[in-house]
Coordinates of C-alpha atoms and ligand atoms in Angstrom, one line a residue:
Chain R
M1 CA 13.0 -48.2 4.1
R2 CA 14.0 -49.7 0.8
R3 CA 11.7 -46.7 -1.5
H4 CA 15.6 -46.2 -2.8
R5 CA 15.3 -49.4 -4.8
L6 CA 14.0 -48.4 -8.4
R7 CA 10.7 -49.5 -9.5
W8 CA 10.0 -50.6 -13.4
W9 CA 7.5 -48.1 -14.0
E10 CA 10.5 -45.6 -13.6
A11 CA 11.9 -46.3 -17.1
L12 CA 8.8 -44.8 -18.1
P13 CA 9.7 -41.1 -18.3
W14 CA 12.9 -41.7 -20.2
I15 CA 10.9 -44.1 -22.7
A16 CA 8.7 -41.5 -23.0
G17 CA 11.3 -39.1 -23.8
L18 CA 12.9 -40.9 -26.5
A19 CA 9.9 -42.3 -27.7
F20 CA 8.5 -38.4 -28.5
Y21 CA 11.9 -38.0 -30.0
F22 CA 10.6 -40.5 -33.0
A23 CA 6.8 -39.7 -32.9
F24 CA 7.2 -35.9 -33.0
P25 CA 10.3 -34.7 -34.6
D26 CA 8.3 -31.3 -36.1
Y27 CA 7.8 -30.5 -32.2
L28 CA 11.5 -30.7 -30.9
G29 CA 11.4 -27.5 -30.1
F30 CA 8.6 -27.4 -27.7
G31 CA 10.2 -30.8 -26.3
C32 CA 13.3 -29.0 -25.0
D33 CA 11.3 -26.5 -23.3
L34 CA 9.4 -29.4 -21.6
L35 CA 12.6 -30.9 -20.4
V36 CA 13.9 -27.5 -19.5
T37 CA 10.9 -26.8 -17.5
I38 CA 11.2 -30.1 -15.7
L39 CA 14.9 -29.5 -15.0
F40 CA 13.9 -26.4 -13.1
A41 CA 10.7 -27.9 -11.2
L42 CA 13.1 -30.6 -10.4
S43 CA 15.5 -28.1 -8.5
L44 CA 12.6 -26.5 -7.3
D45 CA 11.4 -29.7 -5.9
L46 CA 14.5 -30.2 -3.8
A47 CA 14.6 -26.7 -2.0
L48 CA 10.8 -26.8 -1.6
G49 CA 8.8 -30.1 -2.2
Y50 CA 12.1 -31.8 0.4
A51 CA 13.8 -29.4 2.7
G52 CA 10.4 -27.0 2.4
I53 CA 12.4 -23.7 1.7
I54 CA 9.4 -21.4 0.6
T55 CA 10.7 -19.3 -2.6
L56 CA 9.3 -17.4 -4.7
G57 CA 12.4 -16.2 -6.7
H58 CA 14.1 -19.8 -8.0
G59 CA 14.4 -18.0 -11.5
A60 CA 17.4 -16.0 -9.9
F61 CA 19.4 -19.7 -10.7
F62 CA 18.0 -20.0 -14.1
G63 CA 18.6 -17.1 -14.8
V64 CA 21.9 -16.8 -13.7
G65 CA 22.9 -20.6 -15.2
A66 CA 21.7 -18.7 -19.1
Y67 CA 23.4 -15.8 -18.6
T68 CA 26.6 -18.1 -17.4
V69 CA 26.2 -19.8 -21.0
G70 CA 24.7 -17.2 -22.8
M71 CA 27.2 -14.2 -22.3
L72 CA 30.6 -16.9 -22.1
A73 CA 29.1 -18.0 -25.7
S74 CA 28.0 -14.4 -27.2
Y75 CA 31.8 -13.1 -26.8
N76 CA 32.8 -16.5 -27.8
I77 CA 35.2 -17.3 -24.7
W78 CA 33.6 -20.3 -24.1
T79 CA 30.9 -22.6 -26.4
E80 CA 31.4 -26.2 -25.3
P81 CA 28.2 -27.6 -24.0
I82 CA 29.2 -29.6 -21.2
T83 CA 31.5 -27.7 -19.4
G84 CA 29.3 -24.9 -20.6
L85 CA 26.3 -25.9 -18.2
L86 CA 29.0 -27.1 -15.3
L87 CA 29.7 -23.4 -15.7
A88 CA 26.2 -22.2 -15.7
A89 CA 25.6 -24.9 -12.5
A90 CA 29.5 -23.9 -10.4
V91 CA 27.9 -19.7 -10.6
A92 CA 24.6 -20.3 -10.2
G93 CA 25.5 -22.7 -6.7
V94 CA 28.4 -19.7 -5.3
I95 CA 25.3 -16.9 -6.2
G96 CA 22.5 -20.0 -4.4
F97 CA 25.4 -20.4 -1.9
L98 CA 26.0 -16.4 -0.6
S99 CA 22.2 -15.5 -0.8
G100 CA 21.2 -18.7 1.7
L101 CA 23.8 -17.7 4.1
V102 CA 21.9 -14.7 4.7
L103 CA 17.9 -15.6 3.4
L104 CA 18.0 -18.8 5.5
R105 CA 18.0 -17.1 8.5
T106 CA 14.3 -16.0 7.6
T107 CA 11.4 -18.6 7.5
G108 CA 8.2 -18.1 5.9
L109 CA 6.4 -15.0 4.3
T110 CA 10.3 -12.9 4.7
L111 CA 11.8 -15.6 3.2
L112 CA 9.2 -15.7 0.6
M113 CA 9.4 -11.8 0.0
L114 CA 13.5 -11.7 0.1
T115 CA 13.9 -14.7 -2.0
L116 CA 11.6 -12.5 -5.2
C117 CA 14.2 -10.0 -3.9
T118 CA 17.1 -11.2 -5.0
M119 CA 15.4 -12.2 -8.0
T120 CA 15.0 -8.6 -8.8
L121 CA 18.1 -7.1 -7.8
L122 CA 19.2 -9.5 -10.6
Y123 CA 16.8 -8.9 -12.6
E124 CA 17.4 -5.2 -12.7
A125 CA 21.5 -6.0 -12.6
A126 CA 21.4 -7.4 -15.9
N127 CA 19.1 -4.7 -17.2
M128 CA 21.3 -1.8 -15.7
A129 CA 24.4 -4.0 -17.5
A130 CA 23.3 -3.9 -21.0
A131 CA 26.1 -3.5 -22.8
Y132 CA 27.7 -7.1 -21.3
T133 CA 23.7 -8.8 -21.1
G134 CA 22.0 -7.1 -24.5
G135 CA 19.7 -5.7 -21.9
F136 CA 16.1 -6.4 -22.8
D137 CA 17.3 -7.4 -26.3
G138 CA 18.9 -9.3 -24.7
L139 CA 21.7 -12.2 -26.6
P140 CA 20.6 -13.7 -29.7
S141 CA 22.3 -16.4 -32.2
L142 CA 24.5 -18.0 -29.3
P143 CA 27.2 -20.1 -30.8
I144 CA 27.3 -23.5 -29.2
S145 CA 30.0 -26.2 -30.0
P146 CA 29.2 -29.4 -31.1
V147 CA 28.3 -31.6 -28.6
F148 CA 31.6 -34.2 -27.9
G149 CA 33.4 -32.1 -31.0
V150 CA 30.7 -34.3 -33.1
F151 CA 26.9 -33.4 -32.9
E152 CA 25.9 -30.3 -34.4
F153 CA 23.4 -27.2 -32.6
N154 CA 20.6 -27.4 -35.7
P155 CA 19.4 -23.8 -35.5
L156 CA 16.4 -25.4 -37.2
Y157 CA 15.4 -28.9 -36.4
A158 CA 16.2 -29.2 -32.3
D159 CA 17.2 -33.2 -33.3
T160 CA 20.7 -32.9 -31.3
Q161 CA 19.5 -30.5 -28.6
Y162 CA 16.7 -32.1 -28.0
L163 CA 18.8 -35.8 -27.5
F164 CA 21.6 -33.1 -25.1
A165 CA 18.9 -32.2 -23.4
L166 CA 17.7 -35.8 -22.4
G167 CA 20.9 -37.1 -21.6
V168 CA 21.5 -33.8 -19.3
I169 CA 18.3 -34.2 -17.3
L170 CA 19.1 -38.2 -17.0
V171 CA 22.3 -37.3 -15.4
C172 CA 20.4 -34.3 -12.9
F173 CA 17.5 -36.8 -12.0
I174 CA 19.9 -39.2 -11.3
F175 CA 22.1 -37.4 -9.4
V176 CA 18.5 -35.5 -7.6
R177 CA 17.1 -39.4 -7.1
I178 CA 20.2 -40.5 -4.8
L179 CA 20.4 -37.5 -2.9
V180 CA 16.9 -37.3 -1.5
Y181 CA 17.2 -40.8 -0.7
S182 CA 20.2 -40.8 0.8
P183 CA 20.4 -39.7 4.8
F184 CA 20.6 -36.0 3.7
G185 CA 17.4 -36.0 1.8
Q186 CA 15.5 -37.8 4.7
S187 CA 16.9 -34.8 7.2
L188 CA 15.7 -32.2 4.4
T189 CA 12.6 -34.3 4.8
G190 CA 12.6 -34.2 8.5
I191 CA 13.4 -30.4 8.6
R192 CA 10.1 -29.9 6.4
E193 CA 8.2 -32.2 8.6
N194 CA 9.1 -30.5 12.2
V195 CA 12.1 -28.0 12.5
L196 CA 11.9 -27.9 15.5
R197 CA 12.5 -31.5 16.5
M198 CA 15.4 -31.7 14.3
H199 CA 17.1 -28.8 16.7
A200 CA 16.2 -31.3 19.4
I201 CA 17.8 -33.9 17.7
G202 CA 21.1 -32.4 17.0
S203 CA 20.7 -31.6 13.8
P204 CA 23.0 -29.0 11.4
V205 CA 19.3 -27.3 10.7
R206 CA 20.9 -24.1 8.9
R207 CA 23.4 -26.2 7.2
R208 CA 21.6 -28.5 5.9
L209 CA 19.5 -26.4 4.4
I210 CA 22.7 -24.3 2.6
V211 CA 23.8 -26.7 1.0
C212 CA 20.6 -28.2 -0.2
Y213 CA 19.6 -23.9 -1.5
T214 CA 23.1 -24.3 -3.2
I215 CA 22.6 -27.8 -4.9
S216 CA 19.4 -26.8 -6.0
A217 CA 20.7 -23.3 -7.4
A218 CA 23.1 -25.4 -9.1
L219 CA 20.9 -27.6 -10.8
A220 CA 18.4 -24.2 -11.7
G221 CA 21.6 -22.9 -13.3
V222 CA 22.3 -26.4 -15.4
A223 CA 18.3 -25.6 -16.3
G224 CA 18.7 -21.9 -17.2
G225 CA 22.0 -22.6 -19.2
L226 CA 20.5 -25.8 -21.1
S227 CA 17.4 -23.4 -22.1
A228 CA 20.4 -20.8 -23.3
Q229 CA 22.0 -23.7 -25.5
T230 CA 18.6 -25.3 -26.8
T231 CA 17.4 -21.7 -27.8
A232 CA 20.7 -20.1 -28.4
F233 CA 19.2 -17.0 -27.0
V234 CA 18.9 -15.6 -23.6
N235 CA 17.0 -12.1 -22.6
L236 CA 16.3 -10.5 -19.7
A237 CA 12.4 -13.1 -19.5
V238 CA 14.7 -15.4 -17.7
L239 CA 15.1 -13.4 -14.9
G240 CA 11.6 -12.7 -14.7
L241 CA 8.6 -13.6 -12.5
D242 CA 6.4 -15.9 -14.9
R243 CA 9.0 -18.8 -14.5
S244 CA 9.4 -18.6 -11.1
A245 CA 5.6 -18.8 -11.0
T246 CA 5.1 -20.9 -13.6
V247 CA 7.4 -23.7 -12.2
L248 CA 6.0 -23.1 -9.2
I249 CA 2.4 -24.1 -10.3
V250 CA 4.4 -27.0 -12.2
L251 CA 5.2 -28.5 -9.0
I252 CA 1.5 -28.1 -7.7
L253 CA 0.0 -29.5 -10.4
G254 CA 2.4 -32.5 -10.2
G255 CA 3.3 -32.6 -6.9
Y256 CA 5.9 -31.5 -4.5
G257 CA 7.9 -33.5 -2.7
R258 CA 7.6 -36.6 -4.8
L259 CA 10.7 -36.5 -7.5
Y260 CA 8.0 -37.2 -10.6
G261 CA 5.6 -34.3 -9.6
A262 CA 8.1 -32.3 -11.9
F263 CA 7.6 -34.7 -14.4
I264 CA 3.9 -35.1 -14.8
G265 CA 3.4 -31.5 -13.9
A266 CA 5.6 -30.1 -16.6
V267 CA 3.6 -32.0 -19.4
V268 CA 0.3 -31.6 -17.8
Y269 CA 1.4 -27.6 -17.8
L270 CA 2.2 -27.3 -21.1
A271 CA -0.8 -29.4 -22.3
L272 CA -3.0 -27.6 -20.5
E273 CA -1.0 -24.1 -21.6
H274 CA -0.9 -25.6 -25.6
F275 CA -4.8 -26.9 -26.0
L276 CA -6.6 -24.2 -23.9
A277 CA -4.7 -21.8 -26.2
Q278 CA -6.2 -22.9 -29.1
I279 CA -9.6 -23.5 -27.4
Y280 CA -9.7 -19.5 -25.4
P281 CA -6.9 -18.2 -27.1
A282 CA -8.0 -15.2 -24.6
A283 CA -9.0 -16.9 -21.7
W284 CA -6.7 -19.7 -21.5
Q285 CA -5.4 -18.8 -18.1
L286 CA -8.3 -18.2 -16.6
G287 CA -8.7 -22.9 -17.5
L288 CA -5.2 -23.0 -15.7
G289 CA -6.4 -20.7 -13.1
I290 CA -9.6 -23.5 -12.7
V291 CA -7.5 -26.5 -12.8
L292 CA -5.1 -25.1 -10.0
V293 CA -8.1 -23.8 -7.6
L294 CA -9.6 -27.9 -8.3
I295 CA -5.7 -29.3 -7.1
A296 CA -6.0 -26.8 -4.1
L297 CA -9.7 -28.1 -3.1
F298 CA -9.7 -31.3 -4.2
A299 CA -5.7 -33.1 -4.7
R300 CA -3.3 -31.2 -2.0
N301 CA -0.8 -33.4 -3.3
G302 CA -1.0 -32.7 -6.7
I303 CA -2.1 -35.1 -9.6
L304 CA 0.6 -37.4 -8.3
G305 CA -0.6 -37.7 -4.9
L306 CA -3.9 -38.2 -6.1
G307 CA -2.6 -40.9 -8.0
E308 CA -1.2 -42.4 -4.9
T309 CA -4.6 -42.1 -2.9
L310 CA -6.7 -43.4 -5.3
W311 CA -4.1 -46.5 -5.7
Q312 CA -4.0 -46.8 -1.8
R313 CA -8.2 -47.0 -2.0
F314 CA -8.5 -49.1 -4.7
G315 CA -5.2 -50.8 -6.2
P316 CA -4.2 -54.4 -5.4
R317 CA -2.2 -54.1 -2.3
R318 CA -4.8 -52.9 0.5
A319 CA -2.7 -50.7 2.6
A320 CA -2.4 -51.5 5.8
P321 CA -5.4 -50.1 8.3
Chain T
M1 CA 24.4 -37.5 45.4
S2 CA 28.1 -38.3 43.6
E3 CA 29.2 -36.0 40.5
I4 CA 27.1 -33.2 39.8
R5 CA 26.2 -33.6 35.7
L6 CA 23.7 -31.0 35.3
E7 CA 23.8 -27.0 37.3
T8 CA 21.8 -24.0 36.8
Q9 CA 22.9 -21.0 38.6
G10 CA 20.7 -18.2 39.2
L11 CA 18.8 -19.6 35.6
S12 CA 16.0 -16.7 35.1
R13 CA 13.7 -16.4 32.1
H14 CA 11.8 -13.3 31.5
F15 CA 8.9 -13.0 28.7
G16 CA 8.6 -9.4 28.9
A17 CA 6.9 -8.7 32.1
L18 CA 6.4 -12.0 33.3
V19 CA 8.5 -13.8 34.9
A20 CA 8.7 -17.3 34.0
V21 CA 11.9 -18.6 35.8
Q22 CA 13.3 -17.0 38.8
G23 CA 16.6 -17.4 39.8
V24 CA 16.7 -21.4 40.1
D25 CA 20.1 -23.1 41.1
F26 CA 19.7 -26.8 40.4
K27 CA 21.8 -29.7 40.3
L28 CA 21.4 -32.9 38.5
G29 CA 23.5 -35.7 40.0
V30 CA 24.7 -38.4 37.4
G31 CA 22.5 -41.0 37.6
A32 CA 19.4 -38.6 39.3
R33 CA 16.1 -39.9 39.4
H34 CA 14.3 -36.6 39.8
A35 CA 10.9 -35.2 39.6
L36 CA 10.0 -31.3 38.5
I37 CA 6.3 -30.8 40.0
G38 CA 4.8 -27.4 40.3
P39 CA 1.0 -26.3 39.4
N40 CA 0.3 -25.0 35.7
G41 CA 2.2 -22.1 34.6
A42 CA 4.7 -22.6 37.1
G43 CA 7.6 -22.4 34.8
K44 CA 8.2 -25.8 34.0
T45 CA 8.3 -26.9 30.3
T46 CA 10.3 -22.9 30.0
F47 CA 12.9 -24.3 32.4
I48 CA 13.6 -27.2 30.4
N49 CA 13.7 -24.9 27.5
L50 CA 15.8 -23.1 29.1
L51 CA 18.3 -26.2 30.2
T52 CA 17.9 -27.2 26.2
G53 CA 19.2 -24.1 25.3
V54 CA 15.5 -23.7 23.0
L55 CA 15.3 -20.4 24.8
P56 CA 17.6 -18.1 25.7
A57 CA 18.1 -17.2 29.4
T58 CA 18.2 -13.6 30.4
R59 CA 20.0 -14.4 33.6
G60 CA 21.9 -17.3 35.2
R61 CA 24.2 -20.2 33.8
V62 CA 23.6 -23.8 32.7
L63 CA 26.8 -25.8 33.5
L64 CA 26.8 -29.4 32.3
S65 CA 29.5 -31.6 33.6
G66 CA 31.1 -28.5 35.2
R67 CA 31.5 -26.9 31.7
D68 CA 29.3 -23.6 30.5
I69 CA 26.9 -24.4 28.2
S70 CA 24.9 -20.9 28.6
A71 CA 26.2 -19.4 25.3
T72 CA 26.2 -22.8 23.2
V73 CA 22.8 -23.6 20.4
Q74 CA 20.2 -26.3 20.8
A75 CA 22.2 -29.0 18.5
E76 CA 25.8 -29.0 20.1
R77 CA 24.0 -29.2 23.9
V78 CA 22.1 -32.1 22.1
K79 CA 25.7 -33.6 21.1
L80 CA 27.2 -32.9 24.2
G81 CA 24.3 -35.6 25.9
I82 CA 21.5 -33.5 26.7
A83 CA 18.2 -34.9 25.1
R84 CA 14.2 -34.2 25.7
T85 CA 10.9 -35.1 24.6
F86 CA 8.1 -32.2 24.5
Q87 CA 5.0 -31.9 26.7
I88 CA 2.8 -32.4 23.8
N89 CA 4.7 -34.1 20.5
R90 CA 6.2 -32.7 18.2
L91 CA 6.8 -35.5 15.4
F92 CA 7.9 -36.6 12.0
R93 CA 4.1 -37.1 10.9
G94 CA 4.0 -37.8 7.5
L95 CA 7.3 -40.4 8.1
S96 CA 7.0 -43.9 9.1
V97 CA 7.7 -44.5 13.1
L98 CA 10.8 -46.7 12.5
E99 CA 12.2 -43.1 10.2
N100 CA 11.6 -41.0 13.2
V101 CA 13.5 -43.3 15.3
C102 CA 16.0 -43.7 12.3
M103 CA 16.2 -39.7 11.9
A104 CA 17.7 -39.4 15.4
V105 CA 20.1 -42.4 15.7
A106 CA 21.7 -41.4 12.1
E107 CA 21.8 -37.7 13.6
R108 CA 24.2 -38.9 16.5
V109 CA 25.8 -41.9 15.0
G110 CA 26.5 -38.7 12.3
T111 CA 26.0 -40.1 9.3
A112 CA 23.0 -37.7 8.6
G113 CA 24.3 -35.6 6.6
A114 CA 25.9 -38.1 4.2
M115 CA 24.6 -37.7 0.5
F116 CA 25.7 -40.5 -2.2
Y117 CA 23.8 -43.5 -0.4
P118 CA 20.7 -44.5 0.6
A119 CA 19.4 -44.1 3.8
G120 CA 18.2 -47.7 3.6
R121 CA 21.2 -49.1 3.4
R122 CA 22.6 -48.4 7.1
T123 CA 21.2 -51.4 8.4
D124 CA 23.0 -50.6 11.7
I125 CA 21.3 -48.0 12.2
I126 CA 17.8 -49.7 11.1
D127 CA 18.5 -52.3 13.2
E128 CA 19.4 -50.1 16.2
S129 CA 16.1 -48.1 16.1
I130 CA 13.9 -51.6 15.3
Q131 CA 15.7 -52.9 18.5
L132 CA 14.6 -49.6 20.5
L133 CA 11.1 -50.0 19.1
Q134 CA 11.2 -53.5 20.3
T135 CA 11.5 -52.4 23.8
L136 CA 9.3 -49.7 23.9
K137 CA 6.8 -52.2 22.4
L138 CA 6.6 -50.2 19.0
A139 CA 7.9 -52.9 16.9
D140 CA 4.5 -53.9 15.1
A141 CA 3.9 -50.2 14.1
A142 CA 7.7 -49.7 12.6
R143 CA 6.1 -48.8 9.2
H144 CA 3.3 -47.0 10.0
R145 CA 2.9 -43.3 9.5
V146 CA 3.1 -41.3 12.8
S147 CA 0.0 -39.5 12.3
E148 CA -2.4 -43.0 11.8
L149 CA -1.0 -44.2 16.0
P150 CA -3.0 -43.0 18.7
Y151 CA -2.1 -40.6 21.1
G152 CA -0.8 -42.5 22.9
R153 CA 1.5 -44.7 21.3
Q154 CA 2.8 -41.2 19.6
R155 CA 4.2 -40.4 22.9
L156 CA 6.1 -43.7 22.9
V157 CA 7.4 -42.3 19.9
E158 CA 8.3 -39.1 21.3
L159 CA 10.4 -41.1 23.9
A160 CA 12.0 -43.5 21.6
I161 CA 13.6 -40.5 19.6
A162 CA 15.0 -39.0 22.8
I163 CA 16.3 -42.7 24.2
G164 CA 17.7 -43.3 20.0
L165 CA 20.1 -39.8 21.1
R166 CA 21.3 -42.0 23.6
P167 CA 22.0 -39.2 26.4
E168 CA 23.4 -38.3 29.3
V169 CA 21.1 -35.8 30.6
L170 CA 17.1 -37.3 30.1
L171 CA 14.5 -34.3 30.3
L172 CA 10.8 -35.9 30.3
D173 CA 8.5 -33.4 29.8
E174 CA 5.3 -35.0 30.7
P175 CA 5.7 -37.9 29.5
A176 CA 2.6 -40.0 30.3
A177 CA 0.3 -36.6 29.8
G178 CA -2.6 -37.8 27.4
V179 CA -2.1 -41.1 27.3
P180 CA -4.3 -43.9 28.7
S181 CA -3.5 -45.1 31.6
A182 CA -3.9 -48.5 30.2
E183 CA -0.7 -47.8 28.3
S184 CA 0.6 -45.3 30.3
H185 CA 2.9 -48.4 32.6
I186 CA 5.1 -48.8 29.1
I187 CA 6.3 -45.3 29.1
L188 CA 6.6 -45.7 33.0
D189 CA 8.2 -49.2 32.4
A190 CA 10.8 -47.6 29.7
I191 CA 11.7 -44.8 32.1
E192 CA 12.7 -47.3 34.8
G193 CA 14.5 -49.5 32.3
L194 CA 16.7 -46.6 31.4
P195 CA 20.3 -47.2 32.0
E196 CA 21.8 -46.5 35.5
H197 CA 23.8 -43.3 34.9
I198 CA 21.7 -41.4 33.0
A199 CA 20.7 -38.4 34.8
V200 CA 16.9 -37.8 34.3
L201 CA 14.4 -35.3 35.4
I202 CA 10.6 -35.7 34.4
I203 CA 8.1 -32.9 35.1
E204 CA 5.1 -35.3 36.4
H205 CA 1.8 -34.0 37.5
D206 CA 0.7 -37.4 39.1
M207 CA 2.0 -38.0 42.3
D208 CA 1.6 -42.0 41.9
V209 CA 4.3 -41.7 39.3
V210 CA 6.4 -39.1 41.2
F211 CA 6.5 -41.5 44.4
R212 CA 7.4 -44.3 42.0
F213 CA 10.4 -43.3 39.9
A214 CA 11.8 -40.4 41.8
K215 CA 14.2 -40.3 44.5
R216 CA 14.6 -36.5 44.6
V217 CA 11.6 -34.2 44.0
T218 CA 11.6 -30.2 43.9
V219 CA 8.3 -27.9 43.6
M220 CA 8.4 -25.2 41.4
V221 CA 6.0 -22.3 42.1
S222 CA 5.6 -18.9 39.7
G223 CA 8.9 -19.6 38.1
A224 CA 11.1 -20.4 41.6
I225 CA 12.2 -23.0 43.6
F226 CA 9.6 -23.8 46.0
A227 CA 11.0 -27.2 48.1
E228 CA 13.4 -29.8 47.5
G229 CA 13.9 -32.9 49.0
T230 CA 13.0 -36.8 49.0
P231 CA 8.8 -37.4 48.0
R232 CA 7.9 -38.3 51.2
E233 CA 9.4 -34.6 52.6
I234 CA 7.8 -33.2 49.9
E235 CA 3.9 -35.2 50.6
A236 CA 4.9 -34.2 54.4
N237 CA 5.2 -30.7 54.0
P238 CA 2.5 -28.5 54.7
Q239 CA 2.9 -25.7 52.2
V240 CA 3.0 -27.6 49.3
R241 CA 0.0 -28.9 50.1
E242 CA -1.5 -26.2 50.3
V243 CA 0.2 -25.2 46.8
Y244 CA -1.5 -28.0 45.2
L245 CA -4.6 -27.7 47.3
G246 CA -5.4 -24.0 46.8
Q247 CA -5.1 -24.9 42.8
A248 CA -8.2 -27.3 42.9
G249 CA -5.7 -30.7 43.4
H250 CA -4.5 -31.5 39.7
A251 CA -2.3 -33.9 41.7
A252 CA -5.7 -35.2 43.3
T253 CA -7.3 -35.4 40.2
A254 CA -4.7 -37.2 38.9
R255 CA -4.2 -39.5 41.6
A256 CA -8.4 -40.5 41.6
H257 CA -8.1 -41.2 38.2
H258 CA -4.9 -43.8 38.9
G259 CA -6.6 -45.6 41.5
Ligands
LIG1 N1 7.0 -18.0 24.7 C1 6.5 -17.4 25.6 N2 6.1 -16.3 25.3 C2 5.6 -16.0 26.8 N3 5.0 -16.3 27.4 C3 5.0 -17.4 27.5 C4 6.1 -18.6 27.1 N4 6.3 -19.6 27.1 C5 6.1 -19.6 28.3 N5 5.3 -18.3 28.3 C6 4.8 -18.0 30.1 O1 5.6 -18.4 31.0 C7 5.0 -19.2 32.0 C8 5.4 -20.6 32.3 O2 5.0 -21.1 31.5 P1 5.3 -23.0 31.5 O3 5.0 -23.6 30.0 O4 7.2 -22.7 31.5 O5 5.0 -23.5 32.3 P2 4.3 -25.2 32.9 O6 4.9 -25.2 34.7 O7 5.6 -26.2 32.0 O8 2.9 -25.5 33.2 P3 2.4 -26.7 32.3 O9 2.6 -27.9 33.9 O10 0.7 -26.3 32.1 O11 2.8 -27.4 30.9 C9 3.4 -19.3 31.5 O12 2.6 -18.3 32.3 C10 3.3 -18.9 30.3 O13 2.6 -18.5 29.6
LIG2 MG1 4.6 -27.4 30.6

């Protein structure tokens, strides 16, 4: 019951994030990608890992966030980055809420298909509205105002972008962390663990799920908006199945329902992608596939779950019998 | 019987061609200690599912304190004071025993939707849950994951969750099923120790338990009420005996087990 207390190692990801900034100044663009992926995975963890909402279409909200920021900037309507992200969150949240009202009546495969359909619909809508969205070519060279009116986004050197992204995911992470340890977060876990029992103790299950889905969608919207800001670019790929599948793999790798699974998973995934692509440029996805099979066979709860098991077995505090 | 708490009128439930519950008129008074017995497949669990709103009725009505709740969804009925346990455990297996009970208590108190403070800070909810676990002799297992407990103790958690809802009507679906007899007395003591005013309906095969606990007994056969009376009347009823003996003596085996 004291799990909400901060532990010392929870500072590590943020120290690592800062260290990366100083150690790899030439890779800050890659660093931004990593941070965006972490945030996106975190948003999915809330819905999938905590509440057990099976979705393959979370990219829908990422894309909505990206296009919100992208279109507002591209037409010079709104270029301020922080409020831009809030707008992205709001639009994605509204779409999450509306689709959740319908989708969350279903479960399992039906739900999976419907989330996928939602994303495909948005993809097609963005494609058809090419006059506004830039269609397949997208919206390039988005103008983004300086952060706090001072720190300019540098198109060649991603230092401002990186620190901004790090700050944004820190804020989002604190929010998610508070949420998952709250009574509301506990009840989401209850829904995932045994939804029939939740009904039987009088829990308004569907309302909780809709709230969770809306928040998760808003966070995915922030991730999408951040992606548009840090790359100064949006195209249809943000609404593609690829990204949704990737983020799912990230969570499975890292361990879902664990808060830090998103971090570990994103780092491992991008590292694997990077190194495997160097060694086997043509077949790196094969290597990724093998890793996933190993995870599925030997570490159902991802790398973090595996770590917990090993810690319980060999760590200093022996687990209770 | 004093004031009526829960009542059904012509309650029926069909599954395709099968009539699982058939025109049941049933009354449960305030403070009732009522047993529902009947052979396997008689429709007892289905009847409870109709009372709690897990399943909609095909026909008939359910009244709580005179108010028609037939159209009320399950979660709302819980808020109105109907709690149940399941014949087969339905627990949050990955969570600790304490968390299982807190989940129910938080939901009852109405704080389960709160987002911006840690669940662990609600010491009132935790203390109440620990107290409840103490009365059920589960306190030592409070921090254990439910899935690590033996089945008998899991049954107690099932009961703890229902009691944590502080119901007016408590429906117990074979609460001691699968529990070794050395431990079943804890469950029965807990049920006997419930506040007097709660209306309790217990499905039970063990006639010793029925005798010890119930003031009235209803026998259900093929979805319909077959007989109703005091435990003594029911035991003396030759037709009831026939039903049970014809079924190769579910009750008899249970009794042999016990004695
Ligand atoms: N969801 C369902 N769909 C179809 N048939 C069902 C369903 N639930 C129960 N039944 C059928 O309804 C009848 C009554 O079942 P029920 O579980 O209510 O019996 P029971 O009296 O609780 O039996 P037991 O003592 O074995 O628990 C059985 O024939 C069962 O197969
Ligand atoms: Mg049954």
